[in-house]
CSV table of N, CA, C and O and ligand atoms in Angstrom, one decimal:
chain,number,residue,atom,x,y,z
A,650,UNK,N,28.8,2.7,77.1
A,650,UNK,CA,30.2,2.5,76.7
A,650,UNK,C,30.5,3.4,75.5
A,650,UNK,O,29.6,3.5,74.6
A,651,UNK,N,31.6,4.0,75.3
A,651,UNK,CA,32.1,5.1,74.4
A,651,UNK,C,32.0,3.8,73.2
A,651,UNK,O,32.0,2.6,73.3
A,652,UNK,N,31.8,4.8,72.2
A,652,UNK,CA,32.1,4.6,70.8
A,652,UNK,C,33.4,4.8,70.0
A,652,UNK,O,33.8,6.0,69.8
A,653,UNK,N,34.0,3.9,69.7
A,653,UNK,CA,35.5,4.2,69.0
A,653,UNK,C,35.7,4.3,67.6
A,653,UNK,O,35.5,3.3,66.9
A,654,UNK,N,36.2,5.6,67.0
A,654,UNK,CA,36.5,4.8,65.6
A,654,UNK,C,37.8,5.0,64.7
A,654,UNK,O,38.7,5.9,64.7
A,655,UNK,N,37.6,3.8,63.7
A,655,UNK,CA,39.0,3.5,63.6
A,655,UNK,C,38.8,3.3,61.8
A,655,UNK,O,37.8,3.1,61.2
A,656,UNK,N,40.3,3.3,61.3
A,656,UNK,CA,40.3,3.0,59.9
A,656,UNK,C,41.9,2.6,59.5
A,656,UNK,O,42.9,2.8,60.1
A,657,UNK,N,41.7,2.1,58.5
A,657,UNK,CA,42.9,1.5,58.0
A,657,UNK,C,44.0,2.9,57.8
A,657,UNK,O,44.0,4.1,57.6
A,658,UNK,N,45.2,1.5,58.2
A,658,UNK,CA,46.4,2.7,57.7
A,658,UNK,C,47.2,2.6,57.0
A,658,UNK,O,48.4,2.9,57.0
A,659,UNK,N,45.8,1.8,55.9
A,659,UNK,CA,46.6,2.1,54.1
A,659,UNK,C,45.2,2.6,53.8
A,659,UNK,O,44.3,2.0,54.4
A,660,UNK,N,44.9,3.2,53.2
A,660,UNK,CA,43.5,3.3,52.7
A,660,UNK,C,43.7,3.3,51.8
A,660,UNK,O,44.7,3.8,51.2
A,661,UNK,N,42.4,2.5,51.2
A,661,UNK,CA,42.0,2.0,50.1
A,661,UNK,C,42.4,0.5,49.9
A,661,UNK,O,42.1,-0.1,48.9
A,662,UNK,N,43.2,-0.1,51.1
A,662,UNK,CA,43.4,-1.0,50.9
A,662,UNK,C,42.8,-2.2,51.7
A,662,UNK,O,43.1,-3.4,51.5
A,663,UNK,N,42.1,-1.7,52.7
A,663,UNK,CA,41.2,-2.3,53.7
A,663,UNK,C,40.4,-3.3,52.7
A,663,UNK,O,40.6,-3.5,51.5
A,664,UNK,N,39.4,-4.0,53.9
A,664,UNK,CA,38.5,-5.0,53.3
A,664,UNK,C,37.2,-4.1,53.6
A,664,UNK,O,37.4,-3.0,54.1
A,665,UNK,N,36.0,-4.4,53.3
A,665,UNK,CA,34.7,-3.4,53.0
A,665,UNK,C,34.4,-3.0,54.6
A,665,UNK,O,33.9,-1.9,55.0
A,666,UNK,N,34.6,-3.6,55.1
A,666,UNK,CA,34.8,-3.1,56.9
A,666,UNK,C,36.0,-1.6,56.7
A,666,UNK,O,35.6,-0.4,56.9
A,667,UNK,N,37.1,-1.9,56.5
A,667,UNK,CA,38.2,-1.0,57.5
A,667,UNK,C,39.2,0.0,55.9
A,667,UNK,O,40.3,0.5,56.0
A,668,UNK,N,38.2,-0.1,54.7
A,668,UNK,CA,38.8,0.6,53.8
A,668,UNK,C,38.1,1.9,53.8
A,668,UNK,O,38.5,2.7,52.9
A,669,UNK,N,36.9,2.4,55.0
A,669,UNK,CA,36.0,3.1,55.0
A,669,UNK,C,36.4,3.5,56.8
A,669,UNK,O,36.9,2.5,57.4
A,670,UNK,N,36.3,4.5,57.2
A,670,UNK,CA,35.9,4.4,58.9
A,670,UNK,C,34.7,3.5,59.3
A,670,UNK,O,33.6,3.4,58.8
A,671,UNK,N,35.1,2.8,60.4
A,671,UNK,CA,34.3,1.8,60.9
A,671,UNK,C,34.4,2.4,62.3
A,671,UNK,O,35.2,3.2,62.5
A,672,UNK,N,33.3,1.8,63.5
A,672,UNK,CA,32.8,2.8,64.4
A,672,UNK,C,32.9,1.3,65.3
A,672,UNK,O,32.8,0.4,64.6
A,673,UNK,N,33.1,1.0,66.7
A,673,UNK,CA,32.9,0.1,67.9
A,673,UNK,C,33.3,0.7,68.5
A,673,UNK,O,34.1,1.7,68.4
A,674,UNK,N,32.3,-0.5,69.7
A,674,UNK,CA,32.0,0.0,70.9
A,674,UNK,C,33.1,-0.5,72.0
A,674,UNK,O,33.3,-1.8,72.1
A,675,UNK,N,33.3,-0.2,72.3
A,675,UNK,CA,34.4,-0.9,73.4
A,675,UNK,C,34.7,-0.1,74.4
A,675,UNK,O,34.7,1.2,74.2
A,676,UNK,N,35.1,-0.8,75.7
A,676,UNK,CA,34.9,-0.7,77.7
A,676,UNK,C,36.1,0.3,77.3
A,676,UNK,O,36.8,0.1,76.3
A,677,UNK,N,36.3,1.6,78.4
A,677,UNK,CA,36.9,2.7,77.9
A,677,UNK,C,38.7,1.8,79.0
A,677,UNK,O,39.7,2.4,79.2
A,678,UNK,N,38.4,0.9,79.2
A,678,UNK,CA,39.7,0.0,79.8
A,678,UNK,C,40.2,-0.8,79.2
A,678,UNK,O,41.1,-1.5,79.7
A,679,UNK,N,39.7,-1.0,77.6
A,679,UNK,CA,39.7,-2.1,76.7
A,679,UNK,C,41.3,-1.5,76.0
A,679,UNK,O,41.8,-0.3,75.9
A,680,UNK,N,41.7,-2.6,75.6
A,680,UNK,CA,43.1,-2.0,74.7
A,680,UNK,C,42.4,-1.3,73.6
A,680,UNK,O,41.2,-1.5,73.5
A,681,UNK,N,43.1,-0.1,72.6
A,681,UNK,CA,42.5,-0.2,71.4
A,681,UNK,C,43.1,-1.3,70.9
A,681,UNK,O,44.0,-2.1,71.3
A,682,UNK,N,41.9,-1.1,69.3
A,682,UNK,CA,42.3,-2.4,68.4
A,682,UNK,C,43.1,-1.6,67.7
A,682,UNK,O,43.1,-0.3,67.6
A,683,UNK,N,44.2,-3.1,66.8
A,683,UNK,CA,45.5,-3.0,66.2
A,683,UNK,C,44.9,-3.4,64.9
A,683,UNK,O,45.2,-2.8,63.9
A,684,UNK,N,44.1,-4.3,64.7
A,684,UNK,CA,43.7,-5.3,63.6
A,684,UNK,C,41.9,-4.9,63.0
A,684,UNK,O,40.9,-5.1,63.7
A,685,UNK,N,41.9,-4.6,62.2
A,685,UNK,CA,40.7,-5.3,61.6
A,685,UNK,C,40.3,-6.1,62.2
A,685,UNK,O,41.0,-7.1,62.4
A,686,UNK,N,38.7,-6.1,62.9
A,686,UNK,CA,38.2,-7.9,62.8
A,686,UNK,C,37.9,-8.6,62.1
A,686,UNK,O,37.8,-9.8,62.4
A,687,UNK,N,37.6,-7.7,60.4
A,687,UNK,CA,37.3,-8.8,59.9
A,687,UNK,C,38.0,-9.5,58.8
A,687,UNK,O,37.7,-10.7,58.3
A,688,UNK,N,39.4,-8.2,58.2
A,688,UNK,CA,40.5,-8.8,58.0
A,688,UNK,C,41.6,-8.8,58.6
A,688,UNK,O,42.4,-9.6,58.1
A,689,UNK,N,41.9,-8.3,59.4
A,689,UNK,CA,43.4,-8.2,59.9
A,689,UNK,C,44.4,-7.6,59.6
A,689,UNK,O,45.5,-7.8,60.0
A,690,UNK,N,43.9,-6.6,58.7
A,690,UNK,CA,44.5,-5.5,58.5
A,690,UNK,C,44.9,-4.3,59.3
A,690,UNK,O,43.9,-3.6,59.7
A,691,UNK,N,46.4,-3.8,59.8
A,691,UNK,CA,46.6,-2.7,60.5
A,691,UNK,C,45.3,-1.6,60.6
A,691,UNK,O,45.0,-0.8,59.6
A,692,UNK,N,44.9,-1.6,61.2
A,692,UNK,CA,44.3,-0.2,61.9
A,692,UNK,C,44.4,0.7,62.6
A,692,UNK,O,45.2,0.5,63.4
A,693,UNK,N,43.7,2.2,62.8
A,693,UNK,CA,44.4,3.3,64.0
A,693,UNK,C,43.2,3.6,64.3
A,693,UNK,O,42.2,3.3,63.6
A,694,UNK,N,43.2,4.3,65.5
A,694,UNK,CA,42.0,4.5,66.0
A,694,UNK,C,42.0,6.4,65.2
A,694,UNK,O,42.9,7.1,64.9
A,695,UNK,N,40.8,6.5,65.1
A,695,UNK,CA,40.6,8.2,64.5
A,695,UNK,C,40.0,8.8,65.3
A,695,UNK,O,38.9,8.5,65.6
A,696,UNK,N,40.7,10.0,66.0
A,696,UNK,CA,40.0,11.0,66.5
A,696,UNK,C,38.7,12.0,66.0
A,696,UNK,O,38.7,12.8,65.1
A,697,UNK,N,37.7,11.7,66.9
A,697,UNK,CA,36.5,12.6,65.9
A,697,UNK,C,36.8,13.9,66.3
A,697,UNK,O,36.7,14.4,67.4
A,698,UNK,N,36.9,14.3,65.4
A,698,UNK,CA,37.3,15.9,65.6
A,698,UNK,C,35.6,16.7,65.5
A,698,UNK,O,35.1,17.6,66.2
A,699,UNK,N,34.9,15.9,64.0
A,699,UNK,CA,34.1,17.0,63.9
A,699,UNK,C,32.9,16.7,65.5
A,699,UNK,O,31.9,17.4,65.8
A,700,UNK,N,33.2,15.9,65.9
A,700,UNK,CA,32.2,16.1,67.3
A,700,UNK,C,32.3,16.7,68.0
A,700,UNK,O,31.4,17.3,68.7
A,701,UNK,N,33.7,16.7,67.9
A,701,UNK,CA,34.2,17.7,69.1
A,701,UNK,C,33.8,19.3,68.7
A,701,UNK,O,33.7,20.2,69.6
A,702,UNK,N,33.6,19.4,67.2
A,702,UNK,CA,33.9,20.6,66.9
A,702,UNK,C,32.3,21.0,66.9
A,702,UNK,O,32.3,22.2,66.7
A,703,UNK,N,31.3,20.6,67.1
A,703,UNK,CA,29.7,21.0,67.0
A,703,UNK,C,29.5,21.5,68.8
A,703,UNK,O,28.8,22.3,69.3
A,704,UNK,N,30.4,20.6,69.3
A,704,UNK,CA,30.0,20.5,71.0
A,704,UNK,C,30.8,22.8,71.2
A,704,UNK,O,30.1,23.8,71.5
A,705,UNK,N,31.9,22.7,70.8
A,705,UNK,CA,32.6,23.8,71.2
A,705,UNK,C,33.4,24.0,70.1
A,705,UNK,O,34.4,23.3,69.8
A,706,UNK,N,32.9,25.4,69.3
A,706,UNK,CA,34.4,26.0,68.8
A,706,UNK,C,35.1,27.2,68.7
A,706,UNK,O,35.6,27.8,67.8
A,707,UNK,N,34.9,27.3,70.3
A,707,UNK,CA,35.5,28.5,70.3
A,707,UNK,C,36.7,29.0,70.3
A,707,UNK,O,37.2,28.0,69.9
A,708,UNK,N,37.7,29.8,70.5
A,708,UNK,CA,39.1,30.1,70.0
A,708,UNK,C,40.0,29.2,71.6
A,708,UNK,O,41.1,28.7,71.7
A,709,UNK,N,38.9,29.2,72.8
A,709,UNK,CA,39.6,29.0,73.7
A,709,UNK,C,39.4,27.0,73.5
A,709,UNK,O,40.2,26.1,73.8
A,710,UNK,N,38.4,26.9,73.0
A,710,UNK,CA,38.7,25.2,72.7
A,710,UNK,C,40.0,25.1,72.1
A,710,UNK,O,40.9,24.4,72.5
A,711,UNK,N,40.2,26.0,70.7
A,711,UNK,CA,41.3,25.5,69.7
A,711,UNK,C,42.8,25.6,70.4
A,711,UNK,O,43.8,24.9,70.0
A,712,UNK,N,42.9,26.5,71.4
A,712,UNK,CA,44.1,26.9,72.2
A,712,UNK,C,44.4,25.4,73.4
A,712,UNK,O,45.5,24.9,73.6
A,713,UNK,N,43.3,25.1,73.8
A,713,UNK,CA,43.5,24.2,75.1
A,713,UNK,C,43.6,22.5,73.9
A,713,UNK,O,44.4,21.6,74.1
A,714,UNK,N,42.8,22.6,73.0
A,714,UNK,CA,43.7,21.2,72.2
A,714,UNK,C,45.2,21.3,71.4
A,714,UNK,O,45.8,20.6,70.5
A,715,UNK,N,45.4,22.5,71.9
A,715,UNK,CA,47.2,22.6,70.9
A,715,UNK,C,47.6,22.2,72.0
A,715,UNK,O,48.0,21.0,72.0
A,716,UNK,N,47.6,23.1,73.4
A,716,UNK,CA,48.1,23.0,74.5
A,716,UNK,C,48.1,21.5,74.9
A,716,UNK,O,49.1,21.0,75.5
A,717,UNK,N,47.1,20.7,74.6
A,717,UNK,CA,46.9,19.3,75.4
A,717,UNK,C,48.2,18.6,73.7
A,717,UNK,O,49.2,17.9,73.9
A,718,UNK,N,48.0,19.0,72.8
A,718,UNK,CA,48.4,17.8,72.2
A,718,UNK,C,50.4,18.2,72.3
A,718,UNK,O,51.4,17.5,72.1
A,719,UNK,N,50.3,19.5,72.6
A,719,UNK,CA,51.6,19.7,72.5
A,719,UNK,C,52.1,19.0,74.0
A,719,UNK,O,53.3,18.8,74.1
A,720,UNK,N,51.6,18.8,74.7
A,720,UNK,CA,52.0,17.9,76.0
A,720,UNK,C,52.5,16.8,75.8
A,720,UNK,O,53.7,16.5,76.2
A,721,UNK,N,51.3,15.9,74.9
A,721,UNK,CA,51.6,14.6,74.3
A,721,UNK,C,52.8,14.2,73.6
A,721,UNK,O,53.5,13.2,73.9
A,722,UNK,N,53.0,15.4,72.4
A,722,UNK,CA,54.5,15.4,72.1
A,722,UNK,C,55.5,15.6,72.9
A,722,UNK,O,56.6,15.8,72.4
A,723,UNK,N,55.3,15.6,73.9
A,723,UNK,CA,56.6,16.1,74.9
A,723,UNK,C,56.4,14.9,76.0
A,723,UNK,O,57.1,14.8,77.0
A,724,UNK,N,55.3,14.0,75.6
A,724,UNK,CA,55.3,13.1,76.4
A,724,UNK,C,55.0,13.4,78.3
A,724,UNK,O,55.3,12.8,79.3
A,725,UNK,N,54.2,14.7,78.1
A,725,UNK,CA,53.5,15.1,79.5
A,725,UNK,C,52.6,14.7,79.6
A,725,UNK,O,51.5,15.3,79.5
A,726,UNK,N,52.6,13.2,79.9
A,726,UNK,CA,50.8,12.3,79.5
A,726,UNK,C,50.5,13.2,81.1
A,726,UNK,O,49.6,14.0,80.8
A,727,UNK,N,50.8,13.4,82.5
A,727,UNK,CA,50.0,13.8,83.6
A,727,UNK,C,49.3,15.0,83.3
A,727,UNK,O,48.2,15.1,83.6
A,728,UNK,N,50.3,16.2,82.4
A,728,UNK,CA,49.8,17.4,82.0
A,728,UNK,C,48.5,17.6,81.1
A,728,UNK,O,47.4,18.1,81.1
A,729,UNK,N,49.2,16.8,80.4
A,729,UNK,CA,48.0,16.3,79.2
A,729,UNK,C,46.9,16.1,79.7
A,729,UNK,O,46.2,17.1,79.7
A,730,UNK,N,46.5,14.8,80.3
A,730,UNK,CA,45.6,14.0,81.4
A,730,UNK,C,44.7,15.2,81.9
A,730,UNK,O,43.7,15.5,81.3
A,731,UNK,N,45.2,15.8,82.9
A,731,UNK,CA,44.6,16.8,83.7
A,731,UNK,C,44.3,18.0,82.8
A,731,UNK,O,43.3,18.6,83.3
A,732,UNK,N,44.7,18.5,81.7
A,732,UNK,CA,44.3,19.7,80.8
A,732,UNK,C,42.9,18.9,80.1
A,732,UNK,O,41.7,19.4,80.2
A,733,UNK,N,43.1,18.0,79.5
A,733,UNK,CA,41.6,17.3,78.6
A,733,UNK,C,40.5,17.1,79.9
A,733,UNK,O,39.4,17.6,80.1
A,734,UNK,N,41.3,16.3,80.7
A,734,UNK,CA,39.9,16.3,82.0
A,734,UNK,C,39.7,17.0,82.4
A,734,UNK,O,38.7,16.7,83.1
A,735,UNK,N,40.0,18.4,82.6
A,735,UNK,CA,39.0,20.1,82.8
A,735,UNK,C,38.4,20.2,82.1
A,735,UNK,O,37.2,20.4,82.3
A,736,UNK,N,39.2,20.1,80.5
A,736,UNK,CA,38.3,20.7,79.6
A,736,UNK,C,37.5,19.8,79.2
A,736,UNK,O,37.0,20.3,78.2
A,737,UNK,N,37.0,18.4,79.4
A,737,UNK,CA,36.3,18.0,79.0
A,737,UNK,C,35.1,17.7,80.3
A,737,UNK,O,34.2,16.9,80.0
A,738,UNK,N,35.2,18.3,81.2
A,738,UNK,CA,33.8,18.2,82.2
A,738,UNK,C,33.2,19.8,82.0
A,738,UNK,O,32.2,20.2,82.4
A,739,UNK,N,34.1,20.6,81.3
A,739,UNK,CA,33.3,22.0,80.8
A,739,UNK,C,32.9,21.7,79.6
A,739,UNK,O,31.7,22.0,79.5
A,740,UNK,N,33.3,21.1,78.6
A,740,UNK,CA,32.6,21.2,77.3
A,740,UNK,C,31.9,19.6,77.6
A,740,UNK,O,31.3,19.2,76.6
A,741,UNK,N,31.8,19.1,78.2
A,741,UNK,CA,30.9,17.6,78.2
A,741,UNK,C,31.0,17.0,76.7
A,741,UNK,O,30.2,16.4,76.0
A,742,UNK,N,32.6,17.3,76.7
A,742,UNK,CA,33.1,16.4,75.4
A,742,UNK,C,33.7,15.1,75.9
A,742,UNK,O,34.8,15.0,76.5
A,743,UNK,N,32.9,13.9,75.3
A,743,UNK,CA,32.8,12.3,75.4
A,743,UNK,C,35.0,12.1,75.0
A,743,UNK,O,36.0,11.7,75.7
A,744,UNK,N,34.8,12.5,73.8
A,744,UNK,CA,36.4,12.0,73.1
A,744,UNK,C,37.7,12.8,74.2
A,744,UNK,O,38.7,12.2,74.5
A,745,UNK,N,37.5,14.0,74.4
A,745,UNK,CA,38.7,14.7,75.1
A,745,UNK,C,38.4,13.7,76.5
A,745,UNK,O,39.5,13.3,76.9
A,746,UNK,N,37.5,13.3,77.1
A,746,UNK,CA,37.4,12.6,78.4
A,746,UNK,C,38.7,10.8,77.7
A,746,UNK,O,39.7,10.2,78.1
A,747,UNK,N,38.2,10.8,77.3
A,747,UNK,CA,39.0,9.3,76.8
A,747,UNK,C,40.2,10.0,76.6
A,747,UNK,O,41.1,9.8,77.3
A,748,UNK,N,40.3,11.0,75.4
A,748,UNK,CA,41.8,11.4,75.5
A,748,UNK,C,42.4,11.5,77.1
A,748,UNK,O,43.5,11.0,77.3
A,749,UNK,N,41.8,11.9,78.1
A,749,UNK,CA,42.0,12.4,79.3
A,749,UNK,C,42.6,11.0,80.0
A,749,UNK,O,43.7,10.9,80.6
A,750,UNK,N,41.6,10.0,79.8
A,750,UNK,CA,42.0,8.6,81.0
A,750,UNK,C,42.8,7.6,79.7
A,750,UNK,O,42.7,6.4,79.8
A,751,UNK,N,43.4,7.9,78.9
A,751,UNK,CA,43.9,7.7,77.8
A,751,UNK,C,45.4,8.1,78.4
A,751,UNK,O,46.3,7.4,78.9
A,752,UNK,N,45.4,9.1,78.1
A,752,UNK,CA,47.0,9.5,78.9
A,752,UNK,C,47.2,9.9,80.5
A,752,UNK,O,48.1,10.7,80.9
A,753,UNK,N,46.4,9.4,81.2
A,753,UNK,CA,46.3,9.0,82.5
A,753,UNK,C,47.0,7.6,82.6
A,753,UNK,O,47.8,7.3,83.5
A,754,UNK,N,46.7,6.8,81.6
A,754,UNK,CA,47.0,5.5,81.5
A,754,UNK,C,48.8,5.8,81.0
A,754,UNK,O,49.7,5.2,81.4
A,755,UNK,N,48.8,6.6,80.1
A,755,UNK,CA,50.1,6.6,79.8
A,755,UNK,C,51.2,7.1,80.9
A,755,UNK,O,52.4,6.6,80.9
A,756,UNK,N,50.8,8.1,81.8
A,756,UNK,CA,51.5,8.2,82.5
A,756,UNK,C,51.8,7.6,83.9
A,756,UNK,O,52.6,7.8,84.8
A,757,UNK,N,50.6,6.7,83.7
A,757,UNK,CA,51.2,5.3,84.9
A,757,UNK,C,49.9,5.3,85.9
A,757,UNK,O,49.7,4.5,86.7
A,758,UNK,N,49.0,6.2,85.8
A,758,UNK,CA,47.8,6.2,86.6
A,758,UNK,C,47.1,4.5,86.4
A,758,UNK,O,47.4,4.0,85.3
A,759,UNK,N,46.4,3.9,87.2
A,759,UNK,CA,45.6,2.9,87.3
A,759,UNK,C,44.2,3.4,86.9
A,759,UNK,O,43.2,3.9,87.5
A,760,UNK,N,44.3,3.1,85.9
A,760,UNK,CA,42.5,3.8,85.3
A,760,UNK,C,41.5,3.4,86.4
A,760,UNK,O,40.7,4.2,86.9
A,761,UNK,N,41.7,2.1,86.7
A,761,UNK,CA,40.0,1.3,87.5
A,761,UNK,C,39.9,2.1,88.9
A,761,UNK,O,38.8,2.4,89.5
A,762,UNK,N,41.7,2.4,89.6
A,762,UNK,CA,41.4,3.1,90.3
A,762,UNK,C,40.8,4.4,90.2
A,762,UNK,O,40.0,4.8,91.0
A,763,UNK,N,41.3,5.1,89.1
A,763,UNK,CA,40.7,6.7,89.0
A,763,UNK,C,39.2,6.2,88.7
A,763,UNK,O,38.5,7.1,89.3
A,764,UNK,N,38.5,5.5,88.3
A,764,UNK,CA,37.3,5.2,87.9
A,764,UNK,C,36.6,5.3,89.0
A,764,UNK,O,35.6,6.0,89.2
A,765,UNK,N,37.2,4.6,89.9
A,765,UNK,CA,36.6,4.1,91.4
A,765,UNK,C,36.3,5.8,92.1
A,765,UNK,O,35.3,6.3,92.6
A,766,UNK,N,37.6,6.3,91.9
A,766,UNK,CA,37.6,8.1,92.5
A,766,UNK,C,36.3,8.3,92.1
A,766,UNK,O,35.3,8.2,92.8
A,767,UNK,N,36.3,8.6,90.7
A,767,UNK,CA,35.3,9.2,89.5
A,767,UNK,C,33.4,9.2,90.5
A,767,UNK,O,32.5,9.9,90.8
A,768,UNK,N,33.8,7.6,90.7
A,768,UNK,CA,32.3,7.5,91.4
A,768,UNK,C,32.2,7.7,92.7
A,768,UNK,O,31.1,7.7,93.1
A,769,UNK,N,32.9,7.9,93.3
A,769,UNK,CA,32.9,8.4,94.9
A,769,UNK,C,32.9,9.7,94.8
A,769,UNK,O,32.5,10.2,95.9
A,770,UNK,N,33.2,10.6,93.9
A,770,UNK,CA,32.7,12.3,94.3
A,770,UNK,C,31.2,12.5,93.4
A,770,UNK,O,30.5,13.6,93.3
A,771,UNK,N,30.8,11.1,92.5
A,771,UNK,CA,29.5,11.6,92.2
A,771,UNK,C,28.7,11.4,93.4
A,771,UNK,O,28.0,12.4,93.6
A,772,UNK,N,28.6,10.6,94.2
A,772,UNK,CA,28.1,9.9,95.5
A,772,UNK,C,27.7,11.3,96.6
A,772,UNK,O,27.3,11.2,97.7
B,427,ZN,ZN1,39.3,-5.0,57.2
């Protein structure tokens, strides 16, 4: 199960949990979390960038995440979707793959079904 992580979106004003980045595990079909668990304090989830950035940094990585996120702004979650899930079965980057079934989900895809796909062409 993917690793998520998340931090407050006041900082500095968290509890010793979520005034710092804090890291869970959670089913990649799970909502994110909104709340702190252990205070209830607003939270966001944080993209790891620097992981992304040890896996691949080459100029063609930095071009295909403008390209993916400039999608997002425009609300092309299918375009989006399909650009991170290329590039993330070439760089065997974990976070762009979530970004990928992330806005798959936004654009109305049924995750469990694509899941189900996922395992029938490893087969
Ligand atoms: Zn907290």
């Amino acid at each position: 199960m993917p690793i998520y992580e998340y931090e407050s979106i006041e900082p500095g004003k968290g509890c010793k949990k979520c005034a710092t980045r804090f890291e869970i595990i959670q089913a990649i079909n799970e909502a994110p979390l909104s709340d702190c668990p252990n205070c209830g304090r607003k939270v966001k989830k944080v993209i790891s960038r620097c992981r992304a950035a040890i896996i691949e940094t080459s100029d063609e990585y930095v071009r295909t995440e403008k390209k993916i996120t400039e999608y997002e702004k425009k609300g092309m979650w299918s375009h989006a979707a399909e650009l991170a899930d290329k590039h993330s079965e070439k760089s065997k980057d974990r976070g762009t793959k979530i970004r990928a079934l992330e806005n798959y989900k936004k654009a109305g895809y049924d995750l469990n079904l694509l899941e189900k796909h996922e395992k029938t062409n490893d087969n």
